[in-house]
Amino acid sequence: MKEAGQLDVTAMIFDHVGDSYYWHLTDIGETSVSAPLPVLVYSEHTGWHAFSSSHFHHGHEAYEGLAIAPEGSAYAGKIIEVATGERPLFDASITKNVAGLLIASVLLCLMVIGAARWYRKKDVTAPVPKGFVGTMEMMVSYIYNDVIKANVPEHTARYTPYLLTVFFFIFLTNLLGLIPGSANITGNIAVTVTLALFTFVITNIFGTKAYWQEVFWNKELPAWLRPLMAVIEFISLFTKPFSLTIRLFANILAGHCALLGVISVVFLTAVSMPGGGNYGMSVVSVLLAIFLDMLEVLVAFIQAFVFTMLSSIYIGLSQAHHHE
Amino acid sequence: MSLLVPESGLFIWMLLAFGAVFFILAKFGWPVITGMVDERARYIDEGVSKAKEAGEKLEKVQQDTERMLQEAQSRQSEILEEAARMKQDIIAKAREEATVAAQKVMEDARQQIQAEKENAVRDIRRQVGELSVEIAEKVLRHSLSTDEAQMDYVNRLLDEVENRAQ
């Protein structure tokens, strides 16, 4: 088990990729430097609670009948009711991930509206923008022309805002997640499942008659195959958002875990090894960590791109028309 | 495992936050940018097609100019050729006229000379006749003293007249 001075890699990794009621920044010696966050809980027994997470004293104390479940229990790290030992009915606390999410949302709005301001002031004869606005335009036109227009040739204007928001939201949160000490937003399944649900709803709510016919009674198939395909197609309506959810979540989470694991090797080899440690191995680990970090920047883009690409393909399919 | 179970709290916050971002950006952000991207693409397309048109026009103008230049050159050489031909015609005609005039002058001269000659001959004849009659009178008066001689002389004269009449 864990010894004093020994690095608990598993706990460290889970602390980084998981959610928390504190924003843990760093440790100085034995003191943990972290920012408390607001707790907002509704319990069916005791009603609404709203207070700072500092009242928990890092899980050592209970407050207003609520406490953070200790490690090893079923709800480890989550708020439980002291009386019942169960989760409260509704926990809408501003956790680390929620705070990161809100920061990313505000940042994204500022970035895009800031870029849009440039266009409001200029007309078409103005030279192409440089710097930040130029970068935004480069990415917007890439996604817009090569992904959205290519996959959603009809009603493009209706779906463009959603698809661009999805791309930039995922890309930005992926990149923010790579900053040490930041929240792991897209590596959280609640976030990706929401995004996938948006795609699912937007895809199916405007689905054309031809699209539903292809799903439930595809006339291009032989008659005996149609009922079977209807079942498969119906299931695939739900596997599509499911795969979107898991792909993004798992890629980002795995990337973070791998990166944290490699960084841990630096300390394990340099500090924790008996007989002084192996500094050569630490150098290799640092180089590997830098490489993995670069790779994660690439993954941040690729996953945002893939999510947007697949969403636009699903939407494009839902706009099918019979070519007769 | 807690990582695989979506937290309802975060889910709600994500729904709200993403929904709000989507709404705000769909209303104030993306349409401005994509509108400009589209407009610029159209503007560039137009520019390209206009440049192409202008290029075609320029080429046409150049071809026209060249054609006109060639026409002018051929016309010039035609005119020069005609001028040369006209010059030769004029010279030839003048020469012919001069020849004709010269011939006429010579003909006139010849006729005049002929007339003069005839006049002169006629004059001489008359003078010769008068002279001969005079001479004959003188001779006759002097030598026709005998009858025989008179008869001989008359005969001889008759012969002469006869010869001349033949």
Coordinates of C-alpha atoms in Angstrom, one line a residue:
Chain A
M1 CA 0.0 0.0 0.0
K2 CA 0.9 3.7 0.0
E3 CA 4.0 4.6 1.9
A4 CA 4.9 8.0 3.2
G5 CA 6.7 10.1 0.5
Q6 CA 5.6 7.5 -2.1
L7 CA 3.7 8.8 -5.1
D8 CA 0.2 7.3 -5.5
V9 CA 0.0 7.4 -9.3
T10 CA -3.5 6.1 -9.5
A11 CA -4.9 8.6 -7.1
M12 CA -3.0 11.4 -8.8
I13 CA -4.3 10.5 -12.2
F14 CA -7.9 10.2 -11.0
D15 CA -7.6 13.4 -9.1
H16 CA -6.6 15.1 -12.4
V17 CA -9.1 13.6 -14.8
G18 CA -12.0 13.3 -12.3
D19 CA -14.4 16.0 -11.1
S20 CA -14.0 17.7 -7.7
Y21 CA -15.7 20.2 -5.5
Y22 CA -12.4 22.1 -5.3
W23 CA -10.2 23.5 -8.0
H24 CA -7.0 21.9 -7.0
L25 CA -4.1 23.9 -8.4
T26 CA -0.9 22.5 -6.8
D27 CA 0.6 21.1 -3.7
I28 CA 3.3 23.1 -1.8
G29 CA 5.0 20.6 0.5
E30 CA 2.1 19.0 2.5
T31 CA -0.2 22.0 1.9
S32 CA -2.7 21.6 -0.9
V33 CA -3.4 24.9 -2.8
S34 CA -6.9 24.8 -4.1
A35 CA -9.9 27.1 -4.7
P36 CA -13.2 26.3 -3.1
L37 CA -16.2 26.2 -5.4
P38 CA -19.9 26.8 -4.7
V39 CA -22.0 23.8 -3.7
L40 CA -25.6 23.7 -4.9
V41 CA -27.6 20.7 -3.8
Y42 CA -31.3 19.7 -3.6
S43 CA -32.1 17.0 -1.2
E44 CA -35.6 15.5 -1.0
H45 CA -35.2 15.5 2.8
T46 CA -33.7 18.8 3.6
G47 CA -34.4 20.9 0.5
W48 CA -32.0 23.3 -1.2
H49 CA -28.4 23.9 0.0
A50 CA -26.0 26.5 -1.3
F51 CA -22.6 27.1 0.3
S52 CA -18.9 27.2 -0.4
S53 CA -17.1 23.9 -0.6
S54 CA -14.6 25.3 1.9
H55 CA -17.1 24.3 4.6
F56 CA -16.2 20.6 4.0
H57 CA -12.5 21.3 4.9
H58 CA -11.4 19.0 2.1
G59 CA -13.8 16.2 3.0
H60 CA -12.9 16.1 6.7
E61 CA -16.2 17.7 8.0
A62 CA -19.9 17.5 7.3
Y63 CA -22.0 20.7 6.7
E64 CA -25.7 21.1 6.6
G65 CA -26.2 17.3 6.8
L66 CA -24.0 16.8 3.7
A67 CA -20.5 15.4 3.4
I68 CA -18.0 14.3 0.8
A69 CA -18.0 10.5 0.6
P70 CA -14.6 9.0 1.7
E71 CA -12.4 7.1 -0.6
G72 CA -13.3 3.5 -1.0
S73 CA -17.1 4.1 -0.7
A74 CA -19.5 3.7 -3.6
Y75 CA -19.8 7.5 -4.1
A76 CA -16.1 8.4 -3.4
G77 CA -15.5 12.1 -3.8
K78 CA -19.1 12.9 -4.3
I79 CA -21.5 14.7 -1.9
I80 CA -23.7 12.4 0.1
E81 CA -26.3 12.9 2.8
V82 CA -24.8 12.0 6.1
A83 CA -28.2 10.7 7.4
T84 CA -28.8 8.2 4.6
G85 CA -25.4 7.7 3.0
E86 CA -27.0 8.2 -0.4
R87 CA -26.5 10.9 -3.1
P88 CA -28.9 13.8 -2.8
L89 CA -31.6 14.0 -5.4
F90 CA -30.0 16.7 -7.4
D91 CA -26.4 17.9 -7.2
A92 CA -26.0 21.1 -9.4
S93 CA -22.8 22.2 -7.6
I94 CA -20.3 24.3 -9.5
T95 CA -17.7 21.6 -9.6
K96 CA -14.3 22.0 -11.1
N97 CA -15.6 20.7 -14.5
V98 CA -18.7 23.0 -14.3
A99 CA -16.4 26.0 -13.6
G100 CA -14.1 25.0 -16.4
L101 CA -17.1 24.6 -18.7
L102 CA -18.5 28.0 -17.8
I103 CA -15.1 29.6 -18.3
A104 CA -14.7 27.9 -21.7
S105 CA -18.2 28.9 -22.7
V106 CA -17.6 32.6 -21.9
L107 CA -14.2 32.4 -23.6
L108 CA -15.6 30.9 -26.7
C109 CA -18.4 33.5 -26.9
L110 CA -15.8 36.3 -26.5
M111 CA -13.5 34.8 -29.2
V112 CA -16.2 34.3 -31.8
I113 CA -18.1 37.5 -31.1
G114 CA -14.8 39.4 -31.0
A115 CA -13.9 37.9 -34.4
A116 CA -17.4 38.7 -35.7
R117 CA -16.9 42.4 -34.7
W118 CA -14.2 42.6 -37.3
Y119 CA -16.5 41.5 -40.0
R120 CA -19.3 43.9 -39.0
K121 CA -16.9 46.8 -39.5
K122 CA -15.5 45.6 -42.8
D123 CA -17.0 44.9 -46.2
V124 CA -16.1 42.4 -48.8
T125 CA -13.4 44.5 -50.4
A126 CA -11.4 44.7 -47.2
P127 CA -8.2 42.6 -47.2
V128 CA -8.3 39.2 -45.5
P129 CA -7.8 39.6 -41.8
K130 CA -4.6 38.7 -40.1
G131 CA -3.7 37.5 -36.6
F132 CA -6.4 36.2 -34.3
V133 CA -9.3 37.0 -36.6
G134 CA -7.4 35.5 -39.5
T135 CA -6.8 32.3 -37.6
M136 CA -10.5 32.1 -36.7
E137 CA -11.5 32.7 -40.3
M138 CA -9.1 30.0 -41.5
M139 CA -10.6 27.5 -39.2
V140 CA -14.2 28.6 -39.8
S141 CA -13.8 28.5 -43.6
Y142 CA -12.1 25.1 -43.4
I143 CA -14.9 23.6 -41.4
Y144 CA -17.6 25.5 -43.2
N145 CA -16.4 24.8 -46.7
D146 CA -14.8 21.3 -46.4
V147 CA -17.0 19.7 -43.8
I148 CA -20.4 21.4 -43.5
K149 CA -21.0 22.3 -47.1
A150 CA -19.6 19.0 -48.3
N151 CA -21.8 16.9 -46.0
V152 CA -24.9 19.0 -45.7
P153 CA -25.6 20.4 -49.1
E154 CA -29.2 21.3 -48.3
H155 CA -30.4 23.7 -45.6
T156 CA -26.7 24.4 -44.9
A157 CA -27.5 27.7 -43.3
R158 CA -29.8 26.0 -40.7
Y159 CA -27.1 23.6 -39.5
T160 CA -23.9 25.7 -39.9
P161 CA -24.2 27.5 -36.5
Y162 CA -24.6 24.3 -34.6
L163 CA -21.8 22.5 -36.3
L164 CA -19.4 25.4 -36.0
T165 CA -20.3 25.8 -32.3
V166 CA -19.7 22.1 -31.8
F167 CA -16.3 22.2 -33.5
F168 CA -15.0 25.2 -31.7
F169 CA -16.5 24.2 -28.3
I170 CA -14.8 20.8 -28.5
F171 CA -11.5 22.1 -29.9
L172 CA -11.3 24.9 -27.3
T173 CA -12.2 22.7 -24.3
N174 CA -9.8 20.0 -25.5
L175 CA -7.0 22.6 -25.7
L176 CA -7.9 24.1 -22.3
G177 CA -7.9 20.6 -20.8
L178 CA -4.2 20.3 -21.8
I179 CA -3.3 23.2 -19.6
P180 CA -1.8 21.8 -16.3
G181 CA -4.3 22.2 -13.4
S182 CA -7.3 22.9 -15.7
A183 CA -10.5 20.9 -15.8
N184 CA -10.9 17.8 -18.0
I185 CA -14.1 18.9 -19.7
T186 CA -14.3 16.8 -22.8
G187 CA -12.9 13.9 -21.0
N188 CA -16.0 13.7 -18.9
I189 CA -18.9 11.6 -20.2
A190 CA -21.6 14.0 -19.0
V191 CA -20.2 16.6 -21.4
T192 CA -19.8 14.4 -24.4
V193 CA -23.2 12.8 -23.9
T194 CA -24.8 16.2 -24.0
L195 CA -23.0 17.1 -27.2
A196 CA -24.1 13.8 -28.7
L197 CA -27.7 14.4 -27.6
F198 CA -27.7 17.8 -29.3
T199 CA -26.5 16.1 -32.5
F200 CA -29.1 13.3 -32.1
V201 CA -32.0 15.8 -31.6
I202 CA -30.9 18.1 -34.3
T203 CA -30.4 15.2 -36.7
N204 CA -33.8 13.6 -36.1
I205 CA -36.0 16.6 -35.4
F206 CA -35.7 17.9 -39.0
G207 CA -35.4 14.5 -40.6
T208 CA -37.1 14.3 -44.0
K209 CA -39.8 11.8 -45.0
A210 CA -37.3 10.1 -47.3
Y211 CA -34.9 9.7 -44.3
W212 CA -37.5 8.0 -42.1
Q213 CA -38.5 5.8 -45.0
E214 CA -34.9 4.8 -45.5
V215 CA -34.7 3.9 -41.8
F216 CA -38.0 1.9 -41.4
W217 CA -38.9 0.8 -44.9
N218 CA -36.0 1.0 -47.3
K219 CA -37.4 0.5 -50.8
E220 CA -34.0 -0.1 -52.3
L221 CA -33.8 -3.4 -50.4
P222 CA -35.6 -6.7 -51.2
A223 CA -38.9 -6.9 -49.3
W224 CA -37.9 -9.8 -47.0
L225 CA -34.8 -7.8 -45.9
R226 CA -36.7 -4.6 -45.0
P227 CA -38.1 -5.6 -41.5
L228 CA -34.6 -6.8 -40.5
M229 CA -33.0 -3.6 -41.7
A230 CA -35.6 -1.5 -40.0
V231 CA -34.6 -3.1 -36.7
I232 CA -30.9 -2.5 -37.4
E233 CA -31.5 1.0 -38.6
F234 CA -33.6 1.8 -35.6
I235 CA -30.8 0.6 -33.3
S236 CA -28.3 2.6 -35.2
L237 CA -30.2 5.8 -34.6
F238 CA -29.1 5.4 -31.0
T239 CA -25.7 3.8 -31.5
K240 CA -24.6 6.9 -33.5
P241 CA -24.8 9.3 -30.6
F242 CA -23.5 6.6 -28.3
S243 CA -20.4 6.2 -30.4
L244 CA -20.0 10.0 -30.6
T245 CA -20.2 10.1 -26.8
I246 CA -17.7 7.3 -26.2
R247 CA -15.2 8.3 -28.9
L248 CA -14.7 11.8 -27.7
F249 CA -14.7 11.0 -24.0
A250 CA -12.5 8.0 -24.2
N251 CA -9.9 9.6 -26.5
I252 CA -9.5 12.6 -24.3
L253 CA -9.6 10.7 -21.1
A254 CA -7.1 8.1 -22.4
G255 CA -4.8 10.9 -23.7
H256 CA -4.8 12.6 -20.3
C257 CA -4.2 9.3 -18.5
A258 CA -1.3 8.4 -20.7
L259 CA 0.2 11.8 -20.4
L260 CA -0.1 11.8 -16.6
G261 CA 1.3 8.3 -16.4
V262 CA 4.4 9.3 -18.4
I263 CA 4.8 12.4 -16.3
S264 CA 4.6 10.3 -13.1
V265 CA 7.4 8.2 -14.4
V266 CA 9.6 11.3 -14.1
F267 CA 9.0 11.3 -10.3
L268 CA 8.9 7.6 -9.9
T269 CA 12.3 7.1 -11.4
A270 CA 14.0 10.2 -10.0
V271 CA 12.6 10.3 -6.5
S272 CA 11.0 7.1 -5.5
M273 CA 13.4 4.4 -6.7
P274 CA 15.5 2.9 -4.0
G275 CA 19.1 3.9 -4.1
G276 CA 18.8 7.5 -5.4
G277 CA 16.8 7.1 -8.6
N278 CA 17.5 6.9 -12.3
Y279 CA 17.8 10.3 -13.8
G280 CA 18.5 9.0 -17.3
M281 CA 15.0 7.5 -17.3
S282 CA 13.6 10.8 -16.1
V283 CA 15.1 12.6 -19.2
V284 CA 13.5 10.0 -21.4
S285 CA 10.2 10.5 -19.6
V286 CA 10.3 14.3 -20.0
L287 CA 11.0 13.9 -23.7
L288 CA 8.2 11.4 -24.0
A289 CA 5.8 13.7 -22.1
I290 CA 6.6 16.6 -24.4
F291 CA 5.9 14.3 -27.4
L292 CA 2.7 13.1 -25.9
D293 CA 1.6 16.7 -25.2
M294 CA 2.2 17.6 -28.8
L295 CA 0.3 14.5 -29.8
E296 CA -2.6 15.6 -27.5
V297 CA -2.8 19.0 -29.3
L298 CA -3.2 17.1 -32.5
V299 CA -5.8 14.8 -30.9
A300 CA -7.6 17.9 -29.6
F301 CA -8.1 19.0 -33.2
I302 CA -8.7 15.6 -34.7
Q303 CA -11.4 14.7 -32.1
A304 CA -13.2 18.0 -32.6
F305 CA -13.0 17.5 -36.3
V306 CA -14.2 14.0 -36.2
F307 CA -17.2 14.9 -33.9
T308 CA -18.1 17.7 -36.3
M309 CA -17.6 15.6 -39.4
L310 CA -19.7 12.7 -38.1
S311 CA -22.4 15.1 -36.9
S312 CA -22.6 16.8 -40.3
I313 CA -22.7 13.4 -42.0
Y314 CA -25.6 12.3 -39.8
I315 CA -27.4 15.6 -40.4
G316 CA -26.7 15.3 -44.1
L317 CA -28.2 11.8 -44.2
S318 CA -31.4 13.1 -42.4
Q319 CA -31.9 15.6 -45.2
A320 CA -32.1 12.8 -47.8
H321 CA -34.5 13.2 -50.7
H322 CA -35.8 10.6 -53.1
H323 CA -34.0 11.0 -56.4
E324 CA -36.7 9.9 -58.8
Chain B
M1 CA -16.7 3.2 -12.2
S2 CA -17.6 6.8 -11.6
L3 CA -15.9 8.0 -14.8
L4 CA -18.4 6.1 -16.9
V5 CA -21.5 7.4 -15.2
P6 CA -22.7 10.9 -16.4
E7 CA -23.2 13.2 -13.5
S8 CA -26.7 14.8 -13.6
G9 CA -25.4 18.1 -12.3
L10 CA -22.7 18.4 -14.9
F11 CA -25.1 17.2 -17.5
I12 CA -27.6 20.0 -16.6
W13 CA -24.8 22.6 -16.5
M14 CA -23.4 21.4 -19.9
L15 CA -26.9 21.5 -21.4
L16 CA -27.4 25.1 -20.2
A17 CA -23.9 26.3 -21.0
F18 CA -23.7 24.7 -24.4
G19 CA -27.2 25.7 -25.3
A20 CA -26.5 29.3 -24.3
V21 CA -23.2 29.4 -26.3
F22 CA -25.0 27.8 -29.3
F23 CA -27.8 30.4 -29.1
I24 CA -25.5 33.4 -28.7
L25 CA -23.1 32.4 -31.4
A26 CA -25.9 31.3 -33.8
K27 CA -27.4 34.7 -33.3
F28 CA -24.4 37.1 -33.1
G29 CA -21.3 35.1 -34.1
W30 CA -21.3 32.6 -36.9
P31 CA -23.7 34.1 -39.5
V32 CA -21.5 37.2 -39.6
I33 CA -18.4 35.2 -40.3
T34 CA -19.8 32.6 -42.6
G35 CA -21.7 35.3 -44.5
M36 CA -18.4 37.1 -45.1
V37 CA -16.7 33.9 -46.0
D38 CA -19.4 33.2 -48.6
E39 CA -19.4 36.8 -49.8
R40 CA -15.7 36.8 -50.2
A41 CA -15.8 33.5 -52.1
R42 CA -18.4 35.0 -54.5
Y43 CA -16.4 38.2 -54.8
I44 CA -13.2 36.3 -55.7
D45 CA -15.1 34.1 -58.2
E46 CA -16.6 37.2 -59.8
G47 CA -13.2 38.8 -59.9
V48 CA -11.7 35.8 -61.6
S49 CA -14.4 35.6 -64.2
K50 CA -14.1 39.3 -64.8
A51 CA -10.4 39.1 -65.3
K52 CA -10.9 36.2 -67.7
E53 CA -13.5 38.3 -69.6
A54 CA -11.1 41.3 -69.7
G55 CA -8.3 39.0 -70.9
E56 CA -10.5 37.7 -73.7
K57 CA -11.6 41.2 -74.7
L58 CA -8.0 42.3 -74.8
E59 CA -7.0 39.4 -76.9
K60 CA -9.9 40.2 -79.3
V61 CA -8.8 43.9 -79.5
Q62 CA -5.2 42.8 -80.2
Q63 CA -6.4 40.5 -82.9
D64 CA -8.5 43.3 -84.4
T65 CA -5.6 45.6 -84.3
E66 CA -3.4 43.1 -86.0
R67 CA -6.0 42.4 -88.7
M68 CA -6.5 46.1 -89.3
L69 CA -2.7 46.6 -89.6
Q70 CA -2.4 43.8 -92.1
E71 CA -5.3 45.2 -94.1
A72 CA -3.8 48.6 -94.1
Q73 CA -0.5 47.2 -95.3
S74 CA -2.0 45.2 -98.1
R75 CA -4.1 48.2 -99.1
Q76 CA -0.9 50.3 -99.2
S77 CA 0.9 47.9 -101.4
E78 CA -2.1 47.7 -103.6
I79 CA -2.2 51.5 -104.0
L80 CA 1.5 51.6 -104.7
E81 CA 1.2 48.9 -107.3
E82 CA -1.7 50.7 -109.0
A83 CA 0.2 54.0 -109.0
A84 CA 3.2 52.3 -110.7
R85 CA 0.9 50.8 -113.2
M86 CA -0.8 54.1 -113.9
K87 CA 2.6 55.8 -114.3
Q88 CA 3.6 53.2 -116.9
D89 CA 0.2 53.6 -118.7
I90 CA 0.6 57.3 -118.8
I91 CA 4.1 57.1 -120.2
A92 CA 3.1 54.5 -122.8
K93 CA 0.1 56.6 -123.9
A94 CA 2.2 59.7 -124.1
R95 CA 4.8 58.0 -126.2
E96 CA 2.1 56.6 -128.5
E97 CA 0.6 60.1 -128.9
A98 CA 3.9 61.6 -129.6
T99 CA 4.6 59.0 -132.3
V100 CA 1.3 59.6 -133.9
A101 CA 1.8 63.4 -133.8
A102 CA 5.3 63.0 -135.3
Q103 CA 4.0 60.8 -138.0
K104 CA 1.3 63.3 -138.8
V105 CA 3.9 66.1 -139.0
M106 CA 6.0 64.0 -141.3
E107 CA 3.1 63.1 -143.5
D108 CA 2.1 66.8 -143.8
A109 CA 5.6 67.7 -144.6
R110 CA 5.8 65.0 -147.2
Q111 CA 2.5 66.1 -148.8
Q112 CA 3.7 69.7 -148.8
I113 CA 7.0 68.7 -150.4
Q114 CA 5.1 66.7 -153.0
A115 CA 2.8 69.7 -153.8
E116 CA 5.8 72.0 -153.9
K117 CA 7.6 69.6 -156.2
E118 CA 4.6 69.3 -158.5
N119 CA 4.2 73.1 -158.5
A120 CA 7.9 73.4 -159.3
V121 CA 7.6 70.8 -162.1
R122 CA 4.6 72.5 -163.5
D123 CA 6.4 75.8 -163.3
I124 CA 9.5 74.4 -165.0
R125 CA 7.4 72.8 -167.7
R126 CA 5.7 76.1 -168.4
Q127 CA 9.0 77.9 -168.5
V128 CA 10.5 75.1 -170.6
G129 CA 7.6 75.3 -173.1
E130 CA 7.8 79.1 -173.3
L131 CA 11.6 78.9 -173.7
S132 CA 11.3 76.2 -176.3
V133 CA 8.7 78.1 -178.3
E134 CA 10.9 81.2 -178.2
I135 CA 13.9 79.2 -179.2
A136 CA 11.9 77.5 -181.9
E137 CA 10.7 80.8 -183.2
K138 CA 14.2 82.1 -183.3
V139 CA 15.6 78.9 -184.9
L140 CA 12.7 78.7 -187.4
R141 CA 13.1 82.3 -188.4
H142 CA 16.7 81.7 -189.0
S143 CA 17.1 78.3 -190.6
L144 CA 13.9 77.5 -192.4
S145 CA 14.8 79.1 -195.6
T146 CA 14.5 76.1 -197.9
D147 CA 11.5 74.0 -198.5
E148 CA 13.3 70.8 -197.9
A149 CA 14.7 71.8 -194.7
Q150 CA 11.3 73.1 -193.6
M151 CA 9.7 69.8 -194.5
D152 CA 12.4 67.8 -192.6
Y153 CA 12.1 69.8 -189.6
V154 CA 8.3 69.6 -189.5
N155 CA 8.6 65.8 -189.8
R156 CA 11.1 65.6 -187.1
L157 CA 9.0 67.6 -184.8
L158 CA 6.0 65.5 -185.5
D159 CA 7.9 62.4 -184.6
E160 CA 9.0 63.9 -181.4
V161 CA 5.4 64.9 -180.5
E162 CA 4.3 61.4 -181.4
N163 CA 7.0 59.8 -179.1
R164 CA 6.1 62.0 -176.3
A165 CA 2.4 61.3 -176.6
Q166 CA 3.1 57.6 -176.3

